[in-house]
Coordinates of C-alpha atoms in Angstrom, one line a residue:
M1321 CA -12.5 -21.0 -63.2
G1322 CA -14.8 -24.1 -62.6
Q1323 CA -15.7 -26.7 -65.2
D1324 CA -18.9 -24.9 -66.0
G1325 CA -17.1 -21.6 -66.5
S1326 CA -18.2 -20.0 -63.3
S1327 CA -15.8 -18.2 -60.9
D1328 CA -14.5 -20.3 -58.0
M1329 CA -13.5 -17.3 -55.8
R1330 CA -15.0 -17.0 -52.3
L1331 CA -15.8 -14.0 -50.2
P1332 CA -13.5 -13.4 -47.2
I1333 CA -14.8 -14.4 -43.9
S1334 CA -16.4 -11.6 -41.8
P1335 CA -14.2 -10.2 -39.0
L1336 CA -17.1 -10.9 -36.6
M1337 CA -16.7 -14.6 -37.4
D1338 CA -13.0 -14.7 -37.6
D1339 CA -11.4 -16.2 -34.4
N1340 CA -8.0 -14.8 -35.3
F1341 CA -9.4 -11.3 -35.5
H1342 CA -11.0 -11.6 -32.0
E1343 CA -7.8 -13.1 -30.6
A1344 CA -5.7 -10.2 -32.0
R1345 CA -8.1 -7.6 -30.5
Q1346 CA -8.2 -9.3 -27.1
R1347 CA -4.5 -10.1 -26.9
H1348 CA -3.4 -6.7 -25.5
R1349 CA -6.5 -6.4 -23.2
Q1350 CA -5.8 -9.5 -21.2
P1351 CA -3.9 -9.1 -17.9
K1352 CA -0.2 -9.8 -18.1
R1353 CA 1.0 -13.3 -17.3
K1354 CA 3.1 -13.7 -14.2
P1355 CA 6.8 -14.3 -15.1
D1356 CA 8.1 -17.8 -15.0
T1357 CA 10.3 -18.0 -11.8
T1358 CA 11.5 -21.5 -12.4
K1359 CA 14.2 -20.5 -15.0
L1360 CA 15.9 -17.5 -13.5
T1361 CA 19.5 -16.6 -13.7
P1362 CA 21.4 -15.8 -10.5
L1363 CA 21.2 -12.1 -11.3
Q1364 CA 17.5 -12.3 -11.9
E1365 CA 17.0 -14.2 -8.7
A1366 CA 18.9 -11.5 -6.8
V1367 CA 17.0 -8.7 -8.4
R1368 CA 13.7 -10.4 -7.7
K1369 CA 14.5 -10.6 -4.0
N1370 CA 15.8 -7.0 -3.7
V1371 CA 13.1 -4.7 -2.5
Y1372 CA 14.8 -1.6 -3.9
A1373 CA 15.4 -3.1 -7.4
R1374 CA 11.7 -4.1 -7.6
A1375 CA 10.7 -0.6 -6.7
L1376 CA 12.9 1.0 -9.4
A1377 CA 11.6 -1.5 -12.0
T1378 CA 8.0 -0.1 -11.8
P1379 CA 6.9 2.1 -14.8
V1380 CA 7.8 5.7 -14.7
R1381 CA 5.0 8.2 -14.0
K1382 CA 4.8 11.9 -13.5
C1383 CA 3.6 13.7 -10.4
R1384 CA 1.1 16.3 -11.3
L1385 CA 1.9 18.2 -8.1
T1386 CA 5.7 18.6 -8.2
G1387 CA 6.3 17.7 -11.9
V1388 CA 9.0 15.1 -11.1
M1389 CA 9.1 11.8 -12.9
L1390 CA 9.7 8.7 -10.7
P1391 CA 8.9 5.0 -10.8
R1392 CA 5.3 4.3 -9.9
F1393 CA 6.4 2.8 -6.5
F1394 CA 7.2 6.3 -5.2
L1395 CA 3.8 7.8 -6.3
L1396 CA 0.2 7.5 -5.3
G1397 CA -2.5 6.9 -7.9
F1398 CA -5.7 8.8 -7.2
H1399 CA -9.0 7.9 -8.9
A1400 CA -12.6 9.0 -8.3
I1401 CA -14.8 6.4 -6.6
V1402 CA -18.5 6.6 -6.2
N1403 CA -20.0 6.3 -2.7
N1404 CA -22.8 3.7 -3.1
K1405 CA -24.9 5.3 -0.4
T1406 CA -24.7 9.0 -1.4
G1407 CA -23.7 8.7 -5.0
V1408 CA -21.0 11.4 -4.5
P1409 CA -17.6 10.5 -6.1
W1410 CA -14.5 10.8 -3.9
Y1411 CA -10.8 10.8 -4.9
M1412 CA -9.1 8.0 -3.1
P1413 CA -5.6 6.5 -3.3
R1414 CA -6.2 3.1 -4.9
G1415 CA -2.8 1.6 -4.1
I1416 CA -3.1 1.6 -0.3
T1417 CA -6.9 1.1 0.0
N1418 CA -6.9 -2.2 -1.8
K1419 CA -7.0 -5.5 -0.1
D1420 CA -3.7 -7.0 1.1
P1421 CA -3.2 -10.4 -0.8
M1422 CA -0.6 -11.6 1.7
K1423 CA -2.9 -11.1 4.6
E1424 CA -5.9 -12.6 2.7
E1425 CA -4.0 -15.8 2.1
V1426 CA -3.1 -16.1 5.8
E1427 CA -6.7 -15.5 6.8
E1428 CA -7.9 -18.2 4.6
Q1429 CA -5.4 -20.7 6.1
D1430 CA -6.2 -19.9 9.7
S1431 CA -9.7 -18.6 10.6
S1432 CA -8.8 -18.1 14.2
Y1433 CA -6.1 -15.6 13.2
I1434 CA -8.7 -13.3 11.7
E1435 CA -10.3 -12.5 15.1
D1436 CA -6.9 -11.4 16.5
I1437 CA -5.7 -8.9 13.9
S1438 CA -7.8 -6.1 12.5
Y1439 CA -8.5 -6.2 8.8
T1440 CA -6.9 -3.0 7.9
S1441 CA -3.8 -3.9 5.8
F1442 CA -3.8 -3.1 2.1
G1443 CA -1.5 -4.0 -0.8
D1444 CA -0.3 -2.1 -3.8
D1445 CA -0.7 -4.9 -6.2
A1446 CA -4.0 -6.3 -5.0
K1447 CA -6.5 -7.1 -7.7
R1448 CA -9.7 -6.9 -5.6
Q1449 CA -10.8 -3.4 -4.7
D1450 CA -12.6 -3.3 -1.4
C1451 CA -13.4 -1.0 1.5
E1452 CA -13.6 2.2 -0.5
S1453 CA -17.3 2.7 -1.1
D1454 CA -17.9 4.1 2.4
A1455 CA -14.7 6.2 2.6
G1456 CA -16.4 9.1 1.0
S1457 CA -19.1 9.4 3.6
E1458 CA -16.6 9.2 6.4
A1459 CA -14.5 11.9 4.7
K1460 CA -17.5 14.2 4.4
E1461 CA -18.1 13.9 8.1
N1462 CA -14.5 14.7 9.0
S1463 CA -14.0 17.4 6.3
S1464 CA -14.6 20.2 8.8
S1465 CA -11.4 19.3 10.6
S1466 CA -8.3 19.5 8.4
T1467 CA -6.0 18.0 11.0
S1468 CA -8.2 15.1 12.0
M1469 CA -6.6 11.7 12.0
V1470 CA -8.3 8.3 11.7
Q1471 CA -7.7 6.5 15.0
P1472 CA -6.6 2.8 14.6
E1473 CA -9.0 1.6 17.3
T1474 CA -12.0 3.5 16.0
P1475 CA -14.4 1.2 14.2
L1476 CA -14.7 3.4 11.1
E1477 CA -16.2 2.1 7.9
H1478 CA -12.9 1.9 6.1
H1479 CA -11.0 0.9 9.3
P1480 CA -13.0 -2.0 10.9
T1481 CA -11.7 -3.5 14.1
T1482 CA -13.2 -6.9 13.5
T1483 CA -12.8 -9.0 10.4
N1484 CA -15.2 -11.9 10.7
S1485 CA -16.8 -13.0 7.4
S1486 CA -20.3 -11.8 8.3
Y1487 CA -19.0 -8.2 9.1
R1488 CA -16.9 -8.1 5.9
S1489 CA -19.8 -9.3 3.7
K1490 CA -22.0 -6.5 5.1
T1491 CA -19.4 -3.7 5.0
F1492 CA -17.4 -4.3 1.9
P1493 CA -18.9 -4.7 -1.6
P1494 CA -17.2 -7.2 -4.0
S1495 CA -15.6 -4.4 -6.0
T1496 CA -15.8 -0.6 -6.3
A1497 CA -15.1 0.6 -9.9
K1498 CA -13.2 3.8 -10.5
I1499 CA -14.8 6.5 -12.6
G1500 CA -13.4 9.4 -14.5
G1501 CA -9.7 10.1 -14.9
G1502 CA -6.9 9.6 -12.4
T1503 CA -3.6 11.2 -11.6
Y1504 CA -0.4 10.5 -9.7
L1505 CA 0.8 12.5 -6.8
L1506 CA 4.1 12.1 -5.0
R1507 CA 4.1 9.6 -2.2
S1508 CA 5.0 12.1 0.5
Y1509 CA 3.3 13.5 3.6
Q1510 CA 4.7 16.9 2.9
A1511 CA 3.4 16.9 -0.7
L1512 CA -0.1 15.8 0.3
D1513 CA -0.2 18.2 3.2
S1514 CA 0.5 21.1 0.9
L1515 CA -2.9 20.5 -0.7
R1516 CA -4.6 21.9 2.3
T1517 CA -3.6 25.5 1.3
K1518 CA -3.3 25.1 -2.5
S1519 CA -6.8 23.8 -3.1
T1520 CA -8.5 26.0 -5.7
K1521 CA -12.0 24.7 -4.6
P1522 CA -12.1 25.0 -0.8
S1523 CA -15.8 24.2 -0.7
K1524 CA -15.2 20.8 -2.2
G1525 CA -11.5 20.3 -1.4
V1526 CA -10.6 19.3 -4.9
P1527 CA -7.3 20.6 -6.4
S1528 CA -8.6 21.1 -9.9
L1529 CA -5.3 21.9 -11.4
L1530 CA -4.1 18.4 -10.5
F1531 CA -7.1 16.3 -11.5
L1532 CA -8.6 18.3 -14.4
T1533 CA -6.9 17.1 -17.6
Q1534 CA -7.7 17.7 -21.3
N1535 CA -9.3 14.3 -21.6
I1536 CA -11.8 15.2 -18.8
R1537 CA -12.6 18.5 -20.5
N1538 CA -13.4 16.7 -23.8
S1539 CA -15.7 14.2 -22.1
P1540 CA -19.1 15.6 -20.8
F1541 CA -19.5 12.7 -18.4
A1542 CA -16.0 12.9 -17.0
L1543 CA -16.4 16.7 -16.6
E1544 CA -19.7 16.2 -14.7
T1545 CA -18.0 13.6 -12.5
F1546 CA -15.1 16.0 -11.8
N1547 CA -17.4 18.8 -10.9
A1548 CA -19.1 16.6 -8.3
A1549 CA -16.0 14.9 -6.9
R1550 CA -14.7 15.5 -3.4
F1551 CA -11.2 15.3 -1.9
R1552 CA -10.4 14.8 1.7
P1553 CA -8.8 17.9 3.3
D1554 CA -6.9 15.6 5.7
M1555 CA -5.6 13.3 2.9
A1556 CA -2.0 13.4 4.2
D1557 CA -3.1 12.2 7.7
F1558 CA -5.5 9.7 6.2
V1559 CA -2.8 8.1 4.0
L1560 CA -0.3 8.1 7.0
T1561 CA -2.8 6.2 9.1
L1562 CA -3.3 3.6 6.4
K1563 CA 0.4 3.1 5.9
R1564 CA 1.1 2.9 9.6
R1565 CA -1.7 0.3 9.9
R1566 CA -0.2 -1.8 7.1
V1567 CA 3.2 -1.8 8.9
F1568 CA 1.5 -2.6 12.2
D1569 CA -0.4 -5.6 10.7
A1570 CA 2.7 -6.8 8.9
L1571 CA 4.8 -6.8 12.1
V1572 CA 2.0 -8.5 14.1
L1573 CA 1.7 -11.1 11.3
A1574 CA 5.4 -11.7 11.4
T1575 CA 5.4 -12.4 15.2
R1576 CA 2.1 -14.4 15.4
K1577 CA 2.1 -16.4 12.2
F1578 CA 5.6 -16.6 10.9
R1579 CA 8.0 -17.7 13.7
G1580 CA 11.6 -16.7 13.7
Y1581 CA 11.4 -13.5 11.6
I1582 CA 11.7 -11.0 14.5
S1583 CA 14.8 -11.8 16.7
N1584 CA 16.1 -10.2 19.8
F1585 CA 19.2 -8.0 19.7
N1586 CA 22.4 -10.0 20.3
P1587 CA 25.5 -7.9 20.3
T1588 CA 27.8 -11.0 20.5
R1589 CA 26.8 -12.2 17.1
T1590 CA 27.5 -10.6 13.7
L1591 CA 24.9 -9.5 11.3
K1592 CA 26.1 -12.0 8.7
T1593 CA 25.8 -15.0 11.0
S1594 CA 22.4 -13.8 12.2
Q1595 CA 21.1 -13.3 8.6
V1596 CA 19.8 -9.9 9.5
A1597 CA 17.9 -8.1 6.7
A1598 CA 17.1 -5.0 8.8
V1599 CA 17.3 -3.5 12.3
I1600 CA 14.2 -2.0 14.0
I1601 CA 14.3 0.3 17.0
I1602 CA 11.2 0.5 19.3
G1603 CA 12.7 2.4 22.2
P1604 CA 12.3 1.8 26.0
P1605 CA 9.0 0.5 27.4
C1606 CA 6.4 2.4 29.2
I1607 CA 7.5 3.7 32.6
N1608 CA 4.6 1.9 34.4
K1609 CA 5.3 -1.3 32.4
D1610 CA 6.7 -4.0 34.6
C1611 CA 8.5 -6.5 32.4
D1612 CA 11.8 -8.1 31.7
Y1613 CA 13.2 -5.5 29.4
R1614 CA 16.6 -5.7 27.6
A1615 CA 18.3 -2.3 27.3
V1616 CA 20.8 -1.6 24.6
T1617 CA 23.6 1.0 25.0
E1618 CA 24.8 3.2 22.2
Q1619 CA 28.3 1.6 22.3
E1620 CA 26.8 -1.9 21.8
F1621 CA 24.6 -0.8 19.0
R1622 CA 27.5 1.0 17.1
A1623 CA 29.8 -2.0 17.6
Y1624 CA 27.1 -4.3 16.3
M1625 CA 26.4 -2.3 13.2
E1626 CA 30.1 -1.9 12.4
K1627 CA 30.4 -5.7 12.1
S1628 CA 28.3 -5.7 8.9
T1629 CA 30.0 -6.0 5.6
K1630 CA 27.1 -4.4 3.8
D1631 CA 24.6 -1.6 4.4
V1632 CA 21.7 -2.8 6.6
P1633 CA 18.6 -0.5 6.9
I1634 CA 17.6 0.8 10.3
F1635 CA 13.9 1.6 10.9
D1636 CA 12.9 3.7 14.0
L1637 CA 9.4 2.6 14.8
R1638 CA 9.0 5.5 17.3
I1639 CA 8.9 7.8 14.3
L1640 CA 7.3 5.5 11.7
L1641 CA 4.4 4.2 13.9
G1642 CA 4.0 7.0 16.4
D1643 CA 3.6 6.6 20.1
E1644 CA 0.0 5.3 20.2
M1645 CA 0.4 2.6 17.6
L1646 CA 3.8 1.6 18.8
Q1647 CA 2.3 1.0 22.3
Q1648 CA -0.3 -1.2 20.7
L1649 CA 2.4 -3.2 19.0
K1650 CA 4.2 -3.6 22.3
D1651 CA 1.0 -4.7 24.0
S1652 CA 0.3 -7.3 21.3
D1653 CA 3.2 -9.5 22.5
D1654 CA 5.0 -8.5 25.7
K1655 CA 7.6 -11.3 25.3
R1656 CA 8.6 -10.4 21.7
W1657 CA 8.6 -6.6 21.9
K1658 CA 10.7 -6.3 25.1
T1659 CA 14.0 -5.3 23.6
E1660 CA 14.9 -1.8 22.6
V1661 CA 16.5 -3.0 19.4
L1662 CA 15.2 -6.0 17.3
T1663 CA 16.4 -7.6 14.0
I1664 CA 14.5 -8.9 11.0
K1665 CA 15.8 -12.2 9.6
N1666 CA 16.4 -12.4 5.8
R1667 CA 13.6 -14.8 4.7
N1668 CA 10.8 -14.9 2.2
Y1669 CA 8.2 -12.8 4.2
S1670 CA 11.0 -10.3 5.1
Q1671 CA 10.9 -8.8 1.6
Y1672 CA 7.2 -8.0 2.0
L1673 CA 7.8 -6.5 5.5
L1674 CA 10.8 -4.4 4.4
E1675 CA 8.8 -3.0 1.5
R1676 CA 6.1 -1.8 3.9
L1677 CA 8.7 -0.3 6.3
W1678 CA 10.6 1.4 3.5
E1679 CA 7.4 2.8 1.9
L1680 CA 6.3 4.3 5.2
E1681 CA 9.8 5.8 5.9
G1682 CA 9.8 7.4 2.4
Y1683 CA 6.4 8.8 3.0
L1684 CA 7.5 10.6 6.2
T1685 CA 10.8 11.8 4.8
P1686 CA 10.7 15.5 3.9
F1687 CA 11.8 16.4 0.4
V1688 CA 13.5 19.6 -1.0
S1689 CA 11.3 21.2 -3.6

């Protein structure tokens, strides 16, 4: 009570004017901070550099197609994206159609490098979402052919062959927001290829049982978006081309920009002294190709691999990239890609390269349902 007998109580502050209230509401809406890498234990440092441990550490999600629950690294997230020209939404894999942050950083450092390598590499953890607005129109044009495949050298809207700043500013919008609900499908060519025959809406190519959820049914706008959405009938080949292109660009980047990552096969040295993180096989050169080529016998290769004290991954680029893209890789640098077997040194950029190779290998590996 005051001296005059009146009450001294005050009304509480309005939540709209309370800074603590706004901070509490926005706390969980902000993007997560990057972990502090300056104070890591030896175990944390080893896990951070291990590609397989990082993949297993991703959140667990469920595949709507097979019903299996796996870390998100082994799944593809599909969301509906509106084509800015036609206004028709298309389901696209957001993880592999985003911009590659590693390549973007290199392009900013060296503008001359942009003209040499096609801008078709994409990253799973990229924040900026480009090159998707025109994918729907291209998919509509190719929907009549279920086995069509995007050719690397074809200047498609989502696969440009030139990457200068003027072309990029005209082709790619700053960002393409996703609409409606999304779902996760197994990161497997065999799984995506099965959607060709299991589609319940052949006219639109949308597998409704996979994308239609209860939340979409309860929302009139989401249901309207779903009814108008499209799905590429050749999604398995489309994803395969994107993944192969990412590996191709990563290998070219390792040979042109980062020296010393790709080394020739040397059977006289052990894997430990060479600091080998992986072995890649590219096979013999073209018959009409006249160059100094280093052939490797099976005995040399087996003796070389037996010297390793730990398991070293082997990637056969003849299967991963295919004949056409592998030949493009050999033509990009005749001096580097002249050995049937090459090795990848264990360095910083090697983790990024191994992740792309392992991801493509897993996509092409058949699974038992």
